[in-house]
Amino acid sequence: MSPEADKKNWVGKSLPRKEENRLLRGRGKFSDDIKLREMLYLRFIRSPYAHAKIVSIDVSGAEALPGVVCALTGTEVAQQTQPFIEIGPDPFAKIKDYPLAVSKVRYQGEPLAAVVAESPALADDAAELVQVDYDPLDPVVDAENALTNKSILHEEAGTNLVWNGIFEYGDVEEAFRDAAYVVKVDHLHFHRFSSTPLENNVVIAQWNPKDERIYYQCNNSFPSFAIQFLAAHLGVHIDRIRVETSDIGGSFGIKITSYPQMAVCALASRKAGGRPVKWVETRSEHITSSAHGNERTFRDTRVALDKNGVITAITSRHIDDCGAYPRYEPLGCVIWSQVFPGVYRFKNARIDFSQAVTNKCPVGPNRGYSRMQHLWFLERVVDICAYELDIPADEMRLRNYIRPDEFPYTTPNGCVYDSGDYPKMMQLAKDLIGWDDWKTKQVIARKEGRLIGIGIGTTLDSGTNNFGQSQIVNPFLPYSGNSQGANCKLDIYGEVVVAVGSCPQGQGHETTAAQVVADVLNIHPDLITVRTGFDTERNVHTGFSGTYASQFAVSGLSAVHGAAQKLKAEMKRLAAFALETNEDDLEFGTGAQGPETRAKSTGKSINYWGLANLVNANSAALPPELYELTLNCRYIWRAPFKVPDTKKKYGSLTLTYAAQLHMAVVEVDCDTYIPRILDYVAVDDCGTVINPPIVEGQVYGATAHGIGAALMENCVYDAVGNMLTSTFSDYIPITAVNMPNVKYGHIETPSPHSYSGAKGMGEGGAAPIHTISAALQDALFASGIVIDDSFNNADSLFRALTAKEISQADKLVKVEKRV
Amino acid sequence: MAIKFGGEFEVKRTPEEVYDFLTDPKKFAPLLPDFQSMTVQDATHFKVKVNVGISYIKGAADVRMELTQADRPKRAQYKGNGRVSGGNVSLTAGFDLSPSDSGTKVAWQGEAQVFGGLASVAGGLLEPLGKKNLQKLIDGLQTALQ
């Protein structure tokens, strides 16, 4: 037996992932692997128009096809259900959002009918036979145009403005009065892109007519949120909805908003007499119709700076485009303010934030949700000011960063940044990339006429939301704080089994949860079974359970840790009785008969089977005072939040703040205008690292996603709302072929806000988008170009450099010098 | 995705003869490229079925046509709306007729609008294909009217 004194900490070790064994051998179980008896297959009929009235739908041809079981239309769904709950206040609370369009369609790809057949191919054929007559309406594809309300999407709301609020802190006017420089930026634009998980959305639903229970097997990544929407929509008690997830091939947030498709599958199952109905999303459906990230335009930005280039105030007007239906919105209208000042120290700011609906795919919480747009904006502002004032970009940041000795740092809007050391991250990144060498090479290259830029992107990954911020957008919402549940038990034969309310999509939750429990019980992680996926019937979830918003290391593992501590406490009481000693005399470890608890004074021990047997199968040996022990311990972890001040928009909105600092060297080819990454560094600080390879892997993933977004991935719509990038021919996801070699580094500034010092991570704050914009800025500023868009490819760079159509500094930026 | 086109040609017929030809679906519709069949509903409405082949999207399109302007012998305009695998197409084709030395000058204008996945999948091919097919139609008209 290993004495407790020799305990090895598993947290922090590079333990291979427990998941690899099945995933790398092709033995994972994904939703589409599930085959059920009498299963049917559903296909959606989707609108080719971005905005049109539905004149008629004729499904008779489809229903007459042999093998077709039933069809559903929006009208039928509306008769049987309630519209989905709206998160936002009036007037958008009045809109009628159904999973199938009822009287009009509002984006290309919107489903308006569904057919259900005995095979996927039959369902495809049947879908072709559905006849729909449309009366096209004027589409609105630009959020700023939408705000003119010339063409209204939702008549019940009477406006396209979903939400508006002013976030003002400090004394903005005084800061501008005292400024040495005022920099004005006419507009900046953060483009619309999405995620391309290997596995698209999949739903299997069975509405059992015997007990009116609905059983979902699916890959939704926020099931506790989905069931709240579904229960109200379908008119069933929430306990009658079971959601089970298994292995999930990536989500990046986009799979949070699959509840409309889940609703249709359940209704189709009911109509089909309770047979299970499966829907597997095609890639084009995913790109056009699942969810996109928020597009945002930044107008009329003014920046006040002192004589040293220190930013003292920022004002700006932000217009967010949430697509055709708010769904998860308008939460994004406040979530960005978790990182209100970014990594910078300015105290005075006023942001006028509006969100509009447009005839485009609804948005969803895409990796870095709502915050990356704002962080990109701040990084652009910092860089533009640096170039205009002729301050080196690194020096500009160092002058404006929150200093290491200022943590915990309270932002102007009341968020508390837990820890960080941004200058140290910058130095590490410089060392890794060879900053001075590249600066020398850049000078030589420029003399040769080459366009090479070196960019810095500093960003935050705020994790573990305070859902009380939802009350800033709608004071009537009943949500606040954050919680996560976990269960830790000794099974009847003494196996340690852990269940947690997350639904991992590649983040290694089974491994890290086992590491945490292994440390509590002083046993090897391989002796711990962590249940795969999420299941409402495990009864470990809370209203916030799922996997999103960079929080598992804090919320999930805190819950696991709490449950393990409770189990350990029960085991101690039981072992003290069995070994006839007191609890202080006990130590935990592994002996000849496996994991055990041992009395230090006598050397007697009892293994886990013995303990479990006492509770489960030998209970007559238990004294009554131990009857309350179950060795089946549920723990709910709750984040220590308060409800924010909704009027002042002030409060602690997030618990932890991981940081990323990336550097890139980018060259724009003078003949082809193709931007090419010559060197790349990603430095991460997510506090105490639970499992280094898992963290490193997620840094690479987030970096790849961001580089793809910066250079390749763009949801392009034409003037009538056709999405022109609906396949991988045009929406080009990044692959290993396009990835540069990324040099990875990390520092650890432990969080005082989590029990382990860990901070949530994985989203990466879209650092590459900021970084590549900065590098392009560095390469092109001398040519009179200001990078004003987050998406830059050869076409846009050609239009900027040669055609002079966009990004011209003299039209975008004005500087007022008062010194 | 909108495709606009236009042009003019002359034929050795009177404007009345040209107008009567253009507004007679039985004469006009078969000139449509890859015409398959037609059903006349009334004097101003008819349906045509045409073959469509754009890259790997192949099939038949049912197009409902309406004669929306009929000002004999000056102007005729058709509007059409069709469904094809991968999307919908709406089109407008107008013909302005004026007497010329040799007969009639026909000035034509058209616009086709594509909706749906077709616009993305076949986006780059649509404009040249549309122009090619339209030229076929115009050539056919000229031949028929000579």
Coordinates of N, CA, C and O in Angstrom, one line a residue, chain A residues 48-49 108 127-131 133-134 718 720 722-727 730, chain B residues 1-2 56 64 81 83 85 87-90 113-117 119-121:
Chain A
P48 N -35.4 27.8 -50.4 CA -34.4 28.4 -51.2 C -34.3 29.9 -51.1 O -33.4 30.6 -51.5
Y49 N -35.4 30.5 -50.5 CA -35.5 32.0 -50.4 C -35.0 32.4 -49.0 O -35.2 31.8 -48.0
Q108 N -32.4 31.6 -46.0 CA -32.2 30.5 -47.0 C -31.8 29.2 -46.2 O -30.8 29.3 -45.4
A127 N -38.5 14.1 -50.1 CA -38.4 15.6 -49.9 C -38.5 16.3 -51.3 O -39.0 17.4 -51.4
E128 N -38.0 15.6 -52.3 CA -38.0 16.2 -53.7 C -39.4 16.4 -54.2 O -39.7 17.2 -55.1
L129 N -40.4 15.6 -53.6 CA -41.7 15.6 -54.1 C -42.6 16.6 -53.4 O -43.8 16.8 -53.7
V130 N -42.1 17.3 -52.4 CA -42.9 18.3 -51.6 C -42.9 19.6 -52.5 O -41.8 20.1 -52.9
Q131 N -44.1 20.0 -52.8 CA -44.3 21.2 -53.6 C -44.6 22.4 -52.7 O -45.5 22.4 -51.9
D133 N -45.1 26.7 -52.8 CA -45.2 28.0 -53.5 C -44.8 29.1 -52.6 O -45.3 29.2 -51.5
Y134 N -43.9 30.0 -53.1 CA -43.5 31.1 -52.3 C -43.9 32.4 -53.0 O -44.0 32.5 -54.2
D718 N -25.1 36.8 -50.8 CA -25.3 37.8 -51.9 C -26.5 38.7 -51.5 O -27.0 38.6 -50.4
V720 N -29.5 39.0 -52.2 CA -30.8 38.5 -52.0 C -30.8 37.4 -50.9 O -31.8 36.7 -50.7
N722 N -28.8 34.7 -50.7 CA -28.2 33.3 -51.0 C -26.9 33.2 -50.3 O -26.0 34.1 -50.4
M723 N -26.7 32.1 -49.6 CA -25.4 31.8 -49.0 C -24.5 31.2 -50.1 O -24.8 30.1 -50.6
L724 N -23.5 31.9 -50.4 CA -22.7 31.5 -51.6 C -21.6 30.5 -51.1 O -20.8 30.1 -52.0
T725 N -21.5 30.3 -49.9 CA -20.4 29.4 -49.4 C -21.0 28.2 -48.6 O -20.8 28.0 -47.5
S726 N -21.8 27.4 -49.3 CA -22.6 26.4 -48.6 C -21.9 25.0 -48.7 O -22.5 24.1 -48.2
T727 N -20.8 24.9 -49.3 CA -20.1 23.6 -49.4 C -18.6 23.9 -49.1 O -18.1 25.0 -49.0
D730 N -16.3 26.2 -51.2 CA -16.3 27.7 -51.0 C -16.1 28.1 -49.5 O -15.5 29.1 -49.3
Chain B
M1 N -28.5 35.8 -56.3 CA -27.6 36.0 -57.4 C -28.4 36.4 -58.7 O -29.2 35.7 -59.2
A2 N -28.1 37.6 -59.1 CA -28.9 38.1 -60.3 C -28.0 38.1 -61.5 O -26.8 38.5 -61.5
Y56 N -22.8 19.2 -62.0 CA -23.4 17.9 -61.7 C -24.8 18.0 -61.3 O -25.4 17.0 -60.9
R64 N -43.2 28.2 -64.5 CA -44.5 28.9 -64.8 C -44.2 30.2 -65.4 O -43.5 31.0 -64.8
N81 N -41.2 31.7 -63.2 CA -40.8 31.3 -61.9 C -40.7 29.7 -61.9 O -41.6 29.1 -62.3
R83 N -38.8 25.9 -60.5 CA -38.1 25.1 -59.4 C -37.2 24.1 -60.0 O -37.6 23.4 -61.0
S85 N -33.9 21.3 -59.0 CA -33.1 20.7 -57.9 C -32.1 21.7 -57.4 O -31.2 22.1 -58.1
G87 N -32.7 24.6 -56.0 CA -33.1 26.0 -55.8 C -34.3 26.4 -56.7 O -35.0 25.6 -57.3
N88 N -34.5 27.7 -56.7 CA -35.6 28.3 -57.5 C -35.0 29.3 -58.4 O -34.0 29.9 -58.1
V89 N -35.7 29.5 -59.6 CA -35.2 30.5 -60.5 C -36.4 31.4 -60.8 O -37.5 31.0 -61.1
S90 N -36.2 32.7 -60.8 CA -37.2 33.6 -61.4 C -36.6 34.4 -62.5 O -35.4 34.7 -62.4
Q113 N -32.9 35.5 -61.7 CA -32.5 35.5 -60.3 C -32.5 34.1 -59.8 O -33.5 33.4 -59.9
V114 N -31.4 33.6 -59.2 CA -31.3 32.3 -58.7 C -31.4 32.3 -57.2 O -30.7 33.1 -56.5
F115 N -32.2 31.4 -56.6 CA -32.3 31.3 -55.1 C -32.0 29.9 -54.7 O -32.3 28.9 -55.4
G116 N -31.3 29.8 -53.5 CA -31.1 28.5 -53.0 C -29.7 28.0 -53.2 O -28.8 28.7 -53.6
G117 N -29.5 26.7 -52.8 CA -28.2 26.1 -52.8 C -27.6 26.2 -54.2 O -26.3 26.2 -54.4
A119 N -27.3 28.6 -56.2 CA -26.5 29.8 -56.3 C -25.1 29.6 -55.8 O -24.2 30.1 -56.3
S120 N -25.0 28.8 -54.8 CA -23.7 28.5 -54.2 C -23.0 27.5 -55.0 O -21.8 27.6 -55.4
V121 N -23.7 26.4 -55.2 CA -23.0 25.2 -55.9 C -22.5 25.5 -57.3 O -21.4 25.2 -57.7

